[in-house]
mmCIF file of C-alpha atoms and ligand atoms in Angstrom:
data_model
loop_
_atom_site.group_PDB
_atom_site.id
_atom_site.type_symbol
_atom_site.label_atom_id
_atom_site.label_comp_id
_atom_site.label_asym_id
_atom_site.label_seq_id
_atom_site.Cartn_x
_atom_site.Cartn_y
_atom_site.Cartn_z
ATOM 1 C CA MET A 1050 58.049 105.611 4.901
ATOM 2 C CA LYS A 1051 58.252 101.893 5.700
ATOM 3 C CA LYS A 1052 57.413 101.109 9.337
ATOM 4 C CA PRO A 1053 60.310 99.377 11.175
ATOM 5 C CA SER A 1054 59.603 95.769 12.192
ATOM 6 C CA LEU A 1055 59.260 94.790 15.860
ATOM 7 C CA ARG A 1056 62.594 92.916 15.692
ATOM 8 C CA CYS A 1057 64.239 96.042 14.284
ATOM 9 C CA LEU A 1058 62.787 98.207 17.085
ATOM 10 C CA ILE A 1059 63.995 95.753 19.738
ATOM 11 C CA ASN A 1060 67.465 95.664 18.193
ATOM 12 C CA ARG A 1061 67.637 99.466 18.080
ATOM 13 C CA THR A 1062 66.584 99.674 21.747
ATOM 14 C CA LEU A 1063 69.146 97.080 22.815
ATOM 15 C CA THR A 1064 71.879 98.896 20.897
ATOM 16 C CA ALA A 1065 70.932 102.191 22.531
ATOM 17 C CA LEU A 1066 70.930 100.579 25.975
ATOM 18 C CA SER A 1067 74.329 98.993 25.454
ATOM 19 C CA LEU A 1068 75.765 102.449 24.713
ATOM 20 C CA LEU A 1069 74.598 103.841 28.051
ATOM 21 C CA PRO A 1070 77.035 103.941 30.956
ATOM 22 C CA LEU A 1071 76.195 101.227 33.498
ATOM 23 C CA SER A 1072 75.119 103.738 36.117
ATOM 24 C CA LEU A 1073 72.461 105.197 33.806
ATOM 25 C CA MET A 1074 70.893 101.924 32.730
ATOM 26 C CA ALA A 1075 67.428 101.661 34.232
ATOM 27 C CA LEU A 1076 65.982 98.293 35.096
ATOM 28 C CA GLU A 1077 62.497 97.379 36.148
ATOM 29 C CA PRO A 1078 62.126 97.011 39.933
ATOM 30 C CA ASN A 1079 61.010 93.413 39.570
ATOM 31 C CA ASP A 1080 64.378 92.654 37.941
ATOM 32 C CA SER A 1081 66.116 93.211 41.266
ATOM 33 C CA PRO A 1082 68.307 90.203 42.038
ATOM 34 C CA ILE A 1083 67.941 88.330 45.311
ATOM 35 C CA VAL A 1084 70.537 88.684 48.068
ATOM 36 C CA ILE A 1085 71.771 85.304 49.316
ATOM 37 C CA ALA A 1086 73.728 85.452 52.578
ATOM 38 C CA HIS A 1087 76.650 83.104 51.970
ATOM 39 C CA ARG A 1088 77.155 81.019 55.142
ATOM 40 C CA GLY A 1089 75.207 83.798 56.923
ATOM 41 C CA ALA A 1090 76.675 87.295 57.154
ATOM 42 C CA SER A 1091 80.040 85.553 57.144
ATOM 43 C CA GLY A 1092 81.996 88.712 56.349
ATOM 44 C CA TYR A 1093 81.262 89.872 59.896
ATOM 45 C CA LEU A 1094 80.818 86.766 62.052
ATOM 46 C CA PRO A 1095 82.135 83.180 61.950
ATOM 47 C CA GLU A 1096 80.389 81.326 59.110
ATOM 48 C CA HIS A 1097 77.497 78.961 59.754
ATOM 49 C CA THR A 1098 76.716 80.141 63.269
ATOM 50 C CA LEU A 1099 73.349 81.256 64.585
ATOM 51 C CA ALA A 1100 74.898 84.697 65.117
ATOM 52 C CA ALA A 1101 75.891 84.941 61.430
ATOM 53 C CA TYR A 1102 72.407 83.880 60.313
ATOM 54 C CA THR A 1103 70.774 86.402 62.650
ATOM 55 C CA LEU A 1104 72.914 89.247 61.343
ATOM 56 C CA ALA A 1105 72.179 88.216 57.740
ATOM 57 C CA HIS A 1106 68.474 88.383 58.497
ATOM 58 C CA SER A 1107 68.783 91.857 59.998
ATOM 59 C CA GLN A 1108 70.914 93.039 57.056
ATOM 60 C CA GLY A 1109 68.109 92.317 54.624
ATOM 61 C CA ALA A 1110 69.142 89.018 53.048
ATOM 62 C CA ASP A 1111 66.390 87.463 50.935
ATOM 63 C CA TYR A 1112 67.805 83.976 51.498
ATOM 64 C CA ILE A 1113 70.261 82.592 54.053
ATOM 65 C CA GLU A 1114 72.545 79.720 53.082
ATOM 66 C CA GLN A 1115 73.275 76.573 55.091
ATOM 67 C CA ASP A 1116 75.970 74.128 53.888
ATOM 68 C CA LEU A 1117 75.035 70.689 55.244
ATOM 69 C CA VAL A 1118 76.875 67.521 56.271
ATOM 70 C CA LEU A 1119 75.859 64.587 58.488
ATOM 71 C CA THR A 1120 77.093 63.560 61.931
ATOM 72 C CA ARG A 1121 77.786 59.909 62.822
ATOM 73 C CA ASP A 1122 74.349 59.647 64.419
ATOM 74 C CA GLY A 1123 72.567 61.065 61.392
ATOM 75 C CA HIS A 1124 71.998 64.719 62.313
ATOM 76 C CA LEU A 1125 72.329 67.419 59.675
ATOM 77 C CA ILE A 1126 74.709 70.132 60.815
ATOM 78 C CA CYS A 1127 75.663 73.437 59.222
ATOM 79 C CA LEU A 1128 79.283 73.136 58.170
ATOM 80 C CA HIS A 1129 81.045 74.028 54.926
ATOM 81 C CA ASP A 1130 83.681 71.275 54.972
ATOM 82 C CA LEU A 1131 83.520 67.550 55.621
ATOM 83 C CA HIS A 1132 86.116 68.317 58.274
ATOM 84 C CA LEU A 1133 85.684 70.079 61.593
ATOM 85 C CA ASP A 1134 89.272 71.294 61.886
ATOM 86 C CA PRO A 1135 89.167 74.427 59.657
ATOM 87 C CA THR A 1136 86.540 76.199 61.772
ATOM 88 C CA THR A 1137 86.374 74.537 65.230
ATOM 89 C CA ASN A 1138 88.667 73.627 68.136
ATOM 90 C CA VAL A 1139 88.225 69.865 67.508
ATOM 91 C CA GLU A 1140 91.995 69.381 67.390
ATOM 92 C CA THR A 1141 92.266 70.481 71.032
ATOM 93 C CA VAL A 1142 89.165 68.703 72.351
ATOM 94 C CA PHE A 1143 89.599 65.385 70.514
ATOM 95 C CA PRO A 1144 93.323 65.236 69.609
ATOM 96 C CA GLU A 1145 93.243 61.457 68.932
ATOM 97 C CA ARG A 1146 90.283 61.397 66.566
ATOM 98 C CA LYS A 1147 91.835 62.510 63.268
ATOM 99 C CA ARG A 1148 91.906 60.232 60.234
ATOM 100 C CA LYS A 1149 95.091 59.212 58.480
ATOM 101 C CA ASP A 1150 94.833 62.208 56.162
ATOM 102 C CA GLY A 1151 95.193 64.514 59.199
ATOM 103 C CA HIS A 1152 91.564 65.705 59.247
ATOM 104 C CA TRP A 1153 88.756 65.401 61.821
ATOM 105 C CA TYR A 1154 85.644 64.339 59.871
ATOM 106 C CA ALA A 1155 82.232 65.478 61.137
ATOM 107 C CA ILE A 1156 80.832 62.075 60.191
ATOM 108 C CA ASP A 1157 83.105 60.405 62.784
ATOM 109 C CA PHE A 1158 81.520 62.398 65.650
ATOM 110 C CA THR A 1159 78.105 62.340 67.330
ATOM 111 C CA LEU A 1160 76.084 65.501 67.545
ATOM 112 C CA ALA A 1161 76.627 65.551 71.328
ATOM 113 C CA GLU A 1162 80.397 65.539 70.755
ATOM 114 C CA ILE A 1163 80.204 68.269 68.110
ATOM 115 C CA LYS A 1164 78.134 70.391 70.479
ATOM 116 C CA THR A 1165 81.107 70.490 72.884
ATOM 117 C CA LEU A 1166 83.202 72.326 70.255
ATOM 118 C CA SER A 1167 83.477 76.030 69.634
ATOM 119 C CA VAL A 1168 83.465 77.615 66.178
ATOM 120 C CA HIS A 1169 86.039 80.194 65.191
ATOM 121 C CA GLU A 1170 86.501 82.517 62.243
ATOM 122 C CA ARG A 1171 88.088 80.959 59.133
ATOM 123 C CA LEU A 1172 89.795 84.070 57.770
ATOM 124 C CA ARG A 1173 92.406 86.080 59.621
ATOM 125 C CA GLN A 1174 91.225 89.520 58.439
ATOM 126 C CA ARG A 1175 87.690 89.100 59.773
ATOM 127 C CA PHE A 1176 86.185 88.404 63.245
ATOM 128 C CA PRO A 1177 88.922 87.723 65.864
ATOM 129 C CA GLN A 1178 89.963 84.082 65.461
ATOM 130 C CA SER A 1179 90.751 83.784 69.176
ATOM 131 C CA THR A 1180 87.104 84.409 70.098
ATOM 132 C CA GLN A 1181 85.448 81.047 70.672
ATOM 133 C CA ILE A 1182 81.958 81.767 71.935
ATOM 134 C CA LEU A 1183 79.887 80.169 69.164
ATOM 135 C CA SER A 1184 78.891 76.597 68.361
ATOM 136 C CA VAL A 1185 77.973 74.413 65.367
ATOM 137 C CA PRO A 1186 74.220 74.620 64.739
ATOM 138 C CA THR A 1187 72.050 71.809 63.427
ATOM 139 C CA PHE A 1188 70.043 72.455 60.272
ATOM 140 C CA ILE A 1189 66.867 72.303 62.359
ATOM 141 C CA GLU A 1190 68.175 74.958 64.760
ATOM 142 C CA ALA A 1191 69.256 77.210 61.889
ATOM 143 C CA VAL A 1192 65.888 77.049 60.182
ATOM 144 C CA GLN A 1193 63.912 77.449 63.399
ATOM 145 C CA LEU A 1194 65.946 80.587 64.097
ATOM 146 C CA ILE A 1195 65.195 82.043 60.653
ATOM 147 C CA GLN A 1196 61.513 81.128 60.867
ATOM 148 C CA GLY A 1197 61.371 82.735 64.321
ATOM 149 C CA LEU A 1198 62.959 85.937 63.017
ATOM 150 C CA ASN A 1199 60.551 85.927 60.082
ATOM 151 C CA GLN A 1200 57.685 85.894 62.545
ATOM 152 C CA SER A 1201 59.069 88.346 65.108
ATOM 153 C CA THR A 1202 60.314 90.942 62.585
ATOM 154 C CA GLY A 1203 57.593 90.534 59.978
ATOM 155 C CA ARG A 1204 60.233 90.290 57.235
ATOM 156 C CA THR A 1205 60.635 86.938 55.506
ATOM 157 C CA ALA A 1206 64.011 85.500 54.606
ATOM 158 C CA GLY A 1207 64.099 82.142 52.862
ATOM 159 C CA ILE A 1208 66.576 79.310 53.287
ATOM 160 C CA TYR A 1209 69.121 78.099 50.731
ATOM 161 C CA PRO A 1210 70.544 74.747 51.928
ATOM 162 C CA GLU A 1211 73.401 73.039 50.066
ATOM 163 C CA LEU A 1212 73.934 69.282 50.219
ATOM 164 C CA LYS A 1213 77.683 68.941 50.633
ATOM 165 C CA GLN A 1214 79.544 65.936 49.222
ATOM 166 C CA ALA A 1215 76.584 63.612 48.638
ATOM 167 C CA LYS A 1216 78.889 61.060 46.994
ATOM 168 C CA PHE A 1217 81.145 60.968 50.073
ATOM 169 C CA HIS A 1218 78.112 60.437 52.326
ATOM 170 C CA ARG A 1219 76.977 57.491 50.163
ATOM 171 C CA GLN A 1220 80.464 55.967 50.376
ATOM 172 C CA GLU A 1221 80.230 56.251 54.167
ATOM 173 C CA ASP A 1222 76.876 54.397 54.018
ATOM 174 C CA GLN A 1223 75.037 57.500 55.153
ATOM 175 C CA PRO A 1224 73.232 59.020 52.163
ATOM 176 C CA ILE A 1225 72.346 62.625 52.930
ATOM 177 C CA GLU A 1226 69.343 63.133 50.635
ATOM 178 C CA ALA A 1227 66.678 61.198 52.618
ATOM 179 C CA PRO A 1228 67.394 62.726 56.058
ATOM 180 C CA PHE A 1229 67.493 66.128 54.404
ATOM 181 C CA LEU A 1230 64.044 65.682 52.880
ATOM 182 C CA ALA A 1231 62.714 64.372 56.199
ATOM 183 C CA ALA A 1232 64.047 67.516 57.922
ATOM 184 C CA LEU A 1233 62.362 69.753 55.332
ATOM 185 C CA GLN A 1234 59.044 68.020 55.924
ATOM 186 C CA ALA A 1235 59.447 68.387 59.698
ATOM 187 C CA LEU A 1236 60.230 72.087 59.242
ATOM 188 C CA GLY A 1237 57.160 72.654 57.078
ATOM 189 C CA TYR A 1238 58.703 73.045 53.626
ATOM 190 C CA PHE A 1239 56.505 71.042 51.309
ATOM 191 C CA LYS A 1240 55.045 73.507 48.812
ATOM 192 C CA LYS A 1241 56.439 74.998 45.615
ATOM 193 C CA THR A 1242 55.788 78.442 47.007
ATOM 194 C CA ASP A 1243 57.848 77.902 50.162
ATOM 195 C CA GLU A 1244 60.856 80.182 50.448
ATOM 196 C CA ILE A 1245 63.567 77.669 49.705
ATOM 197 C CA TYR A 1246 66.182 76.857 47.079
ATOM 198 C CA ILE A 1247 68.166 73.608 47.294
ATOM 199 C CA GLN A 1248 71.677 73.560 45.842
ATOM 200 C CA SER A 1249 74.449 71.081 45.123
ATOM 201 C CA PHE A 1250 77.631 70.769 43.068
ATOM 202 C CA GLU A 1251 76.601 67.139 42.414
ATOM 203 C CA PHE A 1252 73.969 66.750 39.737
ATOM 204 C CA ASP A 1253 73.222 63.207 40.918
ATOM 205 C CA ALA A 1254 72.254 64.508 44.349
ATOM 206 C CA LEU A 1255 69.767 66.892 42.745
ATOM 207 C CA LYS A 1256 68.377 64.097 40.574
ATOM 208 C CA ASN A 1257 67.985 61.994 43.731
ATOM 209 C CA ILE A 1258 66.048 64.799 45.409
ATOM 210 C CA ARG A 1259 63.751 64.977 42.375
ATOM 211 C CA ALA A 1260 63.248 61.205 42.466
ATOM 212 C CA LEU A 1261 62.646 60.969 46.219
ATOM 213 C CA THR A 1262 59.882 63.559 46.558
ATOM 214 C CA ASP A 1263 56.875 64.892 44.682
ATOM 215 C CA VAL A 1264 57.401 68.369 46.133
ATOM 216 C CA PRO A 1265 58.534 70.602 43.261
ATOM 217 C CA TYR A 1266 61.409 72.176 45.174
ATOM 218 C CA ARG A 1267 63.483 74.733 43.251
ATOM 219 C CA LEU A 1268 66.875 73.144 42.645
ATOM 220 C CA ILE A 1269 70.090 74.992 41.779
ATOM 221 C CA TYR A 1270 73.053 73.232 40.179
ATOM 222 C CA LEU A 1271 76.364 74.724 41.304
ATOM 223 C CA ILE A 1272 79.123 74.922 38.727
ATOM 224 C CA ASN A 1273 82.760 75.960 38.839
ATOM 225 C CA GLY A 1274 84.507 78.491 36.654
ATOM 226 C CA SER A 1275 86.903 76.207 34.786
ATOM 227 C CA ASP A 1276 87.555 76.311 31.046
ATOM 228 C CA GLU A 1277 86.053 72.843 30.789
ATOM 229 C CA THR A 1278 82.802 74.032 32.418
ATOM 230 C CA ALA A 1279 82.767 77.057 30.121
ATOM 231 C CA ARG A 1280 82.986 74.794 27.071
ATOM 232 C CA LYS A 1281 80.037 72.749 28.357
ATOM 233 C CA MET A 1282 77.612 75.671 28.735
ATOM 234 C CA THR A 1283 75.924 75.208 25.376
ATOM 235 C CA GLY A 1284 72.209 75.587 24.801
ATOM 236 C CA THR A 1285 71.909 71.812 24.498
ATOM 237 C CA HIS A 1286 73.595 71.237 27.845
ATOM 238 C CA LEU A 1287 71.606 73.947 29.608
ATOM 239 C CA SER A 1288 68.412 72.572 28.141
ATOM 240 C CA SER A 1289 69.202 69.079 29.391
ATOM 241 C CA ILE A 1290 69.968 70.188 32.956
ATOM 242 C CA GLY A 1291 66.818 72.319 32.798
ATOM 243 C CA GLY A 1292 64.893 69.051 32.829
ATOM 244 C CA VAL A 1293 65.931 68.602 36.468
ATOM 245 C CA VAL A 1294 66.827 71.989 37.992
ATOM 246 C CA GLN A 1295 65.437 75.524 37.966
ATOM 247 C CA GLY A 1296 68.744 77.326 37.967
ATOM 248 C CA ILE A 1297 72.504 77.304 38.051
ATOM 249 C CA GLY A 1298 74.914 78.720 40.624
ATOM 250 C CA PRO A 1299 78.101 79.503 38.708
ATOM 251 C CA SER A 1300 81.394 80.720 40.058
ATOM 252 C CA LYS A 1301 81.576 84.403 39.183
ATOM 253 C CA SER A 1302 84.833 83.665 37.334
ATOM 254 C CA LEU A 1303 82.794 81.914 34.620
ATOM 255 C CA PHE A 1304 81.417 85.259 33.434
ATOM 256 C CA SER A 1305 84.711 86.491 32.014
ATOM 257 C CA LYS A 1306 84.566 83.412 29.758
ATOM 258 C CA ILE A 1307 80.807 83.552 29.035
ATOM 259 C CA PRO A 1308 79.509 87.118 29.464
ATOM 260 C CA ASP A 1309 76.101 86.114 28.055
ATOM 261 C CA LEU A 1310 75.651 83.208 30.475
ATOM 262 C CA VAL A 1311 72.459 84.661 31.959
ATOM 263 C CA SER A 1312 70.719 85.079 28.622
ATOM 264 C CA ARG A 1313 71.793 81.571 27.584
ATOM 265 C CA ALA A 1314 70.391 80.217 30.854
ATOM 266 C CA HIS A 1315 67.178 82.243 30.616
ATOM 267 C CA MET A 1316 66.543 80.883 27.134
ATOM 268 C CA ASN A 1317 66.436 77.480 28.816
ATOM 269 C CA GLY A 1318 64.249 78.600 31.712
ATOM 270 C CA LEU A 1319 67.091 78.683 34.240
ATOM 271 C CA LYS A 1320 67.816 81.309 36.905
ATOM 272 C CA VAL A 1321 71.444 82.288 37.563
ATOM 273 C CA HIS A 1322 72.830 82.900 41.068
ATOM 274 C CA PRO A 1323 76.621 83.433 40.913
ATOM 275 C CA TYR A 1324 78.947 83.047 43.930
ATOM 276 C CA THR A 1325 80.711 84.564 45.908
ATOM 277 C CA PHE A 1326 80.815 88.357 46.350
ATOM 278 C CA ARG A 1327 83.264 89.516 49.014
ATOM 279 C CA ALA A 1328 83.967 93.140 49.886
ATOM 280 C CA ASP A 1329 87.273 92.269 51.550
ATOM 281 C CA GLU A 1330 88.922 90.267 48.802
ATOM 282 C CA GLY A 1331 91.391 91.757 46.374
ATOM 283 C CA PHE A 1332 90.343 92.163 42.764
ATOM 284 C CA PRO A 1333 93.084 90.308 40.900
ATOM 285 C CA ASN A 1334 94.450 91.339 37.528
ATOM 286 C CA GLY A 1335 92.593 94.619 37.677
ATOM 287 C CA SER A 1336 89.298 92.725 37.184
ATOM 288 C CA HIS A 1337 87.453 95.451 39.104
ATOM 289 C CA GLU A 1338 88.435 98.658 40.832
ATOM 290 C CA SER A 1339 86.119 98.064 43.754
ATOM 291 C CA PHE A 1340 83.444 95.846 45.234
ATOM 292 C CA GLU A 1341 80.816 98.377 44.142
ATOM 293 C CA LEU A 1342 81.909 98.184 40.518
ATOM 294 C CA GLU A 1343 81.992 94.409 40.607
ATOM 295 C CA LEU A 1344 78.433 94.360 41.928
ATOM 296 C CA LYS A 1345 77.314 96.837 39.287
ATOM 297 C CA GLN A 1346 78.772 94.663 36.561
ATOM 298 C CA PHE A 1347 77.005 91.529 37.749
ATOM 299 C CA ILE A 1348 73.717 93.302 38.429
ATOM 300 C CA LEU A 1349 73.439 95.642 35.442
ATOM 301 C CA SER A 1350 75.602 94.131 32.767
ATOM 302 C CA TYR A 1351 75.528 90.377 33.383
ATOM 303 C CA LYS A 1352 72.025 90.653 34.883
ATOM 304 C CA ALA A 1353 72.368 87.951 37.522
ATOM 305 C CA ASP A 1354 69.141 86.820 39.186
ATOM 306 C CA GLY A 1355 70.762 86.581 42.615
ATOM 307 C CA LEU A 1356 74.131 87.021 44.312
ATOM 308 C CA PHE A 1357 75.772 84.882 46.981
ATOM 309 C CA THR A 1358 77.591 87.265 49.282
ATOM 310 C CA ASP A 1359 79.436 87.321 52.613
ATOM 311 C CA PHE A 1360 78.304 90.952 52.971
ATOM 312 C CA PRO A 1361 74.506 91.030 52.567
ATOM 313 C CA ASP A 1362 74.233 94.616 53.857
ATOM 314 C CA GLN A 1363 76.534 95.954 51.142
ATOM 315 C CA VAL A 1364 74.774 94.085 48.348
ATOM 316 C CA ARG A 1365 71.388 95.224 49.687
ATOM 317 C CA ALA A 1366 72.676 98.834 49.743
ATOM 318 C CA ALA A 1367 73.941 98.534 46.150
ATOM 319 C CA LEU A 1368 70.581 97.197 45.028
ATOM 320 C CA ASN A 1369 68.744 99.972 46.855
ATOM 321 C CA ASP A 1370 70.871 102.494 44.948
ATOM 322 C CA LEU A 1371 70.356 100.851 41.585
ATOM 323 C CA PHE A 1372 66.636 100.029 41.668
HETATM 324 O O1 G3P B 2594 76.823 77.481 47.353
HETATM 325 C C1 G3P B 2594 77.304 78.565 46.651
HETATM 326 C C2 G3P B 2594 78.681 78.692 47.093
HETATM 327 O O2 G3P B 2594 78.574 78.678 48.485
HETATM 328 C C3 G3P B 2594 79.506 77.543 46.631
HETATM 329 O O3 G3P B 2594 80.702 77.551 47.218
HETATM 330 O O4 G3P B 2594 82.305 76.362 48.545
HETATM 331 O O5 G3P B 2594 81.189 78.359 49.492
HETATM 332 O O6 G3P B 2594 79.952 76.230 49.258
HETATM 333 P P1 G3P B 2594 81.025 77.112 48.704
HETATM 334 CA CA1 CA B 2595 77.707 76.772 49.704
#
């Protein structure tokens, strides 16, 4: 009898695997995706606070995210928005300092002023919004905290900073890339093997990082889930961005449009870290019955390399069950 070719054997195996229920599909342990704590353990504590980062570390996050913007005096602070008003009491402390568009911009305030503010929870269903006992950390403080916990607990979590709105910072005559790289040097991140990913929605910002340093940092290009983005995700496009970055961070909504996104990305040497997995959000249009099933789909079926989540403990538990 003719021996089946290697390609034929691989195809048969893949077909057999695809017929297995998700829960029975076995993956190699080293396929386990990384857990990225989105804004810290922000499902439990106000986002981008030292408390949220500490909890994320103790919940087993592999990486802890910091969104970064600049203050007027050039300090990097951990804040998701350009504005202070969604998550602090700036409106009460500095009522006169809003811009014409009704927002209080971090870049209009010194670090000393921002340190007088308290941070509150963004979402009503989470930590009590009336509790105002936390403050806005600098990037340096956030990283020193994580490095300290790495040392005192013996478990290493990496950092996953995002440069927010690099174009806006340039327009304000305060480019964010150079102070960011200076901070990384000061904090001791200057080797390829250091536990860090750098992310941005702006490809130009990532190109600038590449141009400004010889350190081969791992860069992740964030992308939205629009139809237009879905149309762009061809092999040619992925190959061209692969010349600059090591991975993409897609909105999870992109996967219903491109279920084979991970294999397309892998063919071009790119990792895939989708965002954002939230146990307390509804699952619209019957997309999933539960958070657990959503995680299973992204881990076992879509085969994501990492997951941004507000609930690192629950993603860690799901991975422990599956691997
Ligand atoms: O950085 C990944 C994810 O955090 C992107 O969304 O808006 O939460 O920064 P955002
Ligand atoms: Ca982010």
